[in-house]
Short mmCIF file of C-alpha atoms in Angstrom, two decimals:
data_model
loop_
_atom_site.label_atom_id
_atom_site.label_comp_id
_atom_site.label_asym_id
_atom_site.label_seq_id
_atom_site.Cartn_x
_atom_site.Cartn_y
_atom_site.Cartn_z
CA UNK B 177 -93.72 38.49 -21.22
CA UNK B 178 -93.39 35.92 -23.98
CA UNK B 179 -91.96 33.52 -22.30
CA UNK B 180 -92.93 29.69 -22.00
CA UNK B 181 -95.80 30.10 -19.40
CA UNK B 182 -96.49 33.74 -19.89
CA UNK B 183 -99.93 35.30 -20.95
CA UNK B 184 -99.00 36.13 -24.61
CA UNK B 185 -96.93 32.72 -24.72
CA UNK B 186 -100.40 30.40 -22.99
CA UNK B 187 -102.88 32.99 -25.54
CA UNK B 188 -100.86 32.16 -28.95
CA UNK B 189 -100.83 28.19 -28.22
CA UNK B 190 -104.07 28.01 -27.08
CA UNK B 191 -105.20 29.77 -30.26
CA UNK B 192 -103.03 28.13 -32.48
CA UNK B 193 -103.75 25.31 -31.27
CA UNK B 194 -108.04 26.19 -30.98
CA UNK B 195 -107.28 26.81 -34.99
CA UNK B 196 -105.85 23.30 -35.10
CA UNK B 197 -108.71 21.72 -33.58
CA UNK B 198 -110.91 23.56 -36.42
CA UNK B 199 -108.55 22.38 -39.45
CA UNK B 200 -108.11 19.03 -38.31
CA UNK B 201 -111.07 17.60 -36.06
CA UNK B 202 -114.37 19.63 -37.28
CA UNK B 203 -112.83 19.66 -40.99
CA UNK B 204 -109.84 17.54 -41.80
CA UNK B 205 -110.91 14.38 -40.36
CA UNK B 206 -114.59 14.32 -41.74
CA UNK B 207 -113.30 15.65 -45.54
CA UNK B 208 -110.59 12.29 -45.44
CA UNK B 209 -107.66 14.82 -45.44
CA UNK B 210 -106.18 11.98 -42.19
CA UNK B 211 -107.39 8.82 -44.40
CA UNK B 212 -106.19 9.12 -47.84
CA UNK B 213 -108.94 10.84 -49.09
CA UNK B 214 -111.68 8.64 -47.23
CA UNK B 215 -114.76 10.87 -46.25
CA UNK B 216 -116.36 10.04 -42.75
CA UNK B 217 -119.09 12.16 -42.86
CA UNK B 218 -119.98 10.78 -39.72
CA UNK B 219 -117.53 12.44 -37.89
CA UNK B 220 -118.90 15.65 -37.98
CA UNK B 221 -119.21 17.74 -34.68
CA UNK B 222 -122.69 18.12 -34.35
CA UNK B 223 -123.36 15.01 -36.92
CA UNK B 224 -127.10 14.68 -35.86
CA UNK B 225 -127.90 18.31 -35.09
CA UNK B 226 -126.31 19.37 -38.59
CA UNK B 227 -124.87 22.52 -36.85
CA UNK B 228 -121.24 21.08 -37.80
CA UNK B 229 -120.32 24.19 -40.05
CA UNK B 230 -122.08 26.56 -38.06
CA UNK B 231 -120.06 25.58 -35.25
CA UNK B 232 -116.72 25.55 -36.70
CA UNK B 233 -117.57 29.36 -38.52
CA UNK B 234 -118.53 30.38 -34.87
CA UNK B 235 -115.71 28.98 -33.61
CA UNK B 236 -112.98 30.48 -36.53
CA UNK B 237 -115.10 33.74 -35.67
CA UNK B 238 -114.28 33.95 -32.07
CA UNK B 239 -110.12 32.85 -32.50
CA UNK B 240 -110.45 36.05 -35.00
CA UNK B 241 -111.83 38.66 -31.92
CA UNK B 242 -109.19 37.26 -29.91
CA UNK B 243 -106.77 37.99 -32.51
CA UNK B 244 -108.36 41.59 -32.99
CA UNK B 245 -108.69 41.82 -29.18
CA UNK B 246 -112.85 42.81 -30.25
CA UNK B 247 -115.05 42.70 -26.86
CA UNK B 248 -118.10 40.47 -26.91
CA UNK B 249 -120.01 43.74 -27.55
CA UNK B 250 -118.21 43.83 -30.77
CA UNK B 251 -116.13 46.71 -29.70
CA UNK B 252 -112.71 47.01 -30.73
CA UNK B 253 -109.79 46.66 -28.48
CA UNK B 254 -106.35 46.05 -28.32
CA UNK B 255 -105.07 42.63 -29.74
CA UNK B 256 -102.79 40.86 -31.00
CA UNK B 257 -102.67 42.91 -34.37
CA UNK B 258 -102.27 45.78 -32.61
CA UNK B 259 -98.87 44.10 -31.20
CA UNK B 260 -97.67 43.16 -34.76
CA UNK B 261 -98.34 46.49 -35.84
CA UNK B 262 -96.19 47.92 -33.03
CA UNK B 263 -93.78 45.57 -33.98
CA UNK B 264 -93.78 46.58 -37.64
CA UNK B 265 -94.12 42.64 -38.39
CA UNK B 266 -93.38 41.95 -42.20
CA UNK B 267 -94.64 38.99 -44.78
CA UNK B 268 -93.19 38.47 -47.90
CA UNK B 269 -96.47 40.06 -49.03
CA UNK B 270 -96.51 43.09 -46.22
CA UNK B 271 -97.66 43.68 -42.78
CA UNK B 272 -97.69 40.61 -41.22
CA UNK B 273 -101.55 41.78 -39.89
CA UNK B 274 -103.42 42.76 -43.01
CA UNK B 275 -102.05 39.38 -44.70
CA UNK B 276 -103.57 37.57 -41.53
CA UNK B 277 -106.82 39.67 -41.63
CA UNK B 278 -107.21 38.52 -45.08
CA UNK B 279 -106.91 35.31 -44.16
CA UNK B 280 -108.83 34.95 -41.59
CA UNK B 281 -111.45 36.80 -44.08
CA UNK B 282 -110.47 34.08 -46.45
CA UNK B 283 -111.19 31.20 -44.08
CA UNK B 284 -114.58 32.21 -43.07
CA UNK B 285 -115.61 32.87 -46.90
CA UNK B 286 -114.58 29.41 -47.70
CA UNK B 287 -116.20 27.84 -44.97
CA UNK B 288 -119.39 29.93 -45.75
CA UNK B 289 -119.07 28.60 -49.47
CA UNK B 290 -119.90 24.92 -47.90
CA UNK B 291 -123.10 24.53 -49.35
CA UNK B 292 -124.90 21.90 -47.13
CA UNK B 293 -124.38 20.33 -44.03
CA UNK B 294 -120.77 19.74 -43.64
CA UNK B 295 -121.51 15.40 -43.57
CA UNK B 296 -123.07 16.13 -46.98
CA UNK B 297 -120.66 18.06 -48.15
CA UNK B 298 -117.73 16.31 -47.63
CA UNK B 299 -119.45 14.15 -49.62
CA UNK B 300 -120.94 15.90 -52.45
CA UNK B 301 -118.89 18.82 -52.35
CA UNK B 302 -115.70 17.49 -51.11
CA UNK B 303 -113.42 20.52 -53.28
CA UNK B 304 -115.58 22.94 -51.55
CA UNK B 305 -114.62 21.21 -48.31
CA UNK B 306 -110.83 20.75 -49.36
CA UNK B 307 -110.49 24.57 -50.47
CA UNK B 308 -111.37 25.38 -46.96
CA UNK B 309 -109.64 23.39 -45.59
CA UNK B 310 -106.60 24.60 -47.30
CA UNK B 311 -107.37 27.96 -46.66
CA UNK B 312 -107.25 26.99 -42.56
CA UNK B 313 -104.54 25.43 -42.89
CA UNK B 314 -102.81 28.69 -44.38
CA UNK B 315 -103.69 30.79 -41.77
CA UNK B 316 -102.63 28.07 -39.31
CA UNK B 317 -99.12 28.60 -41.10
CA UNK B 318 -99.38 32.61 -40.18
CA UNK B 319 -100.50 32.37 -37.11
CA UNK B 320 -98.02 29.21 -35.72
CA UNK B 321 -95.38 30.16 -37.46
CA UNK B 322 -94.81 33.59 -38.75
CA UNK B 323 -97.04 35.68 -35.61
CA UNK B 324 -95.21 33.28 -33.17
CA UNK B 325 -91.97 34.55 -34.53
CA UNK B 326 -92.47 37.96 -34.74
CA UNK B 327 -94.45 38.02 -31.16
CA UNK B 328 -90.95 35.63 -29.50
CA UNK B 329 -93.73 33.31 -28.79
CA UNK B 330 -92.56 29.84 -28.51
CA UNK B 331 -95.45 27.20 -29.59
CA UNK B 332 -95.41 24.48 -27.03
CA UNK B 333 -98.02 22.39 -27.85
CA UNK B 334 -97.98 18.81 -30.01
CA UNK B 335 -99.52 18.17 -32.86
CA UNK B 336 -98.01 16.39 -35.93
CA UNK B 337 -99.48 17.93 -39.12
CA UNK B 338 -96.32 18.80 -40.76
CA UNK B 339 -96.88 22.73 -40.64
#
């Protein structure tokens, strides 16, 4: 089902909301997008370790299987493109899954792009950082708003980003 509560419904927030966490808390927050343009470097998953971009590509990586419904043995399975597909979702731009697939594409390109540690980039390299950030937030769009539609999924978490 797709209602509030249902497996599809709990799957979508969670990883909308996983996606979220990546935009706003490994990304956002360190780059100054939350402080008028302030960089705090410092607050960095993984500030000491320097594994902060690793981390969040790992972690944008893994929301993608999910999405592709791809087994930890990198097999492919049925996900929730497969679902759009059988639902003939539409974007302005076509299928509603190959413009997400290119986005997700998109997001882990930018992210790879970061040159340096993430607390040095969003430093140095702060457009690097912001382009990435842009292109999360993007396919936060898709997946919150448009693949919630199409899917009847109602998103039930908080968050107050202005999608």
């Amino acid at each position: 089902g797709m209602n509030v509560g249902s497996s599809i419904g709990n799957l979508v927030n969670q990883m909308t909301q996983d996606l979220e966490m990546i935009k706003n808390a490994k990304i956002g927050i360190p780059a100054g997008k939350k402080s008028l343009g302030t960089p705090y470097p410092q607050n960095t998953e993984a500030y000491y370790s320097g594994l902060s971009l690793q981390l969040a590509i790992k972690n944008l990586q893994t929301i993608e299987d999910v999405y592709l419904g791809r087994s930890a043995a990198g097999g492919d399975g049925l996900g929730l493109d497969d679902y759009l597909v059988y639902l003939n979702a539409q974007h302005s731009s076509g299928s509603l899954n190959d413009v997400i697939k290119s986005r997700f594409a998109s997001a882990k390109s930018k992210l790879s792009a970061i040159p340096e540690s993430l607390s040095q980039s969003v430093i140095s390299n702060n457009a690097t950082v912001s382009d990435a950030y842009n292109e999360l937030q993007q396919l936060t769009v898709l997946l919150k708003v448009d693949m919630a539609s199409a899917l009847g999924v109602v998103i039930t978490y908080q968050d107050n980003d202005g999608d």
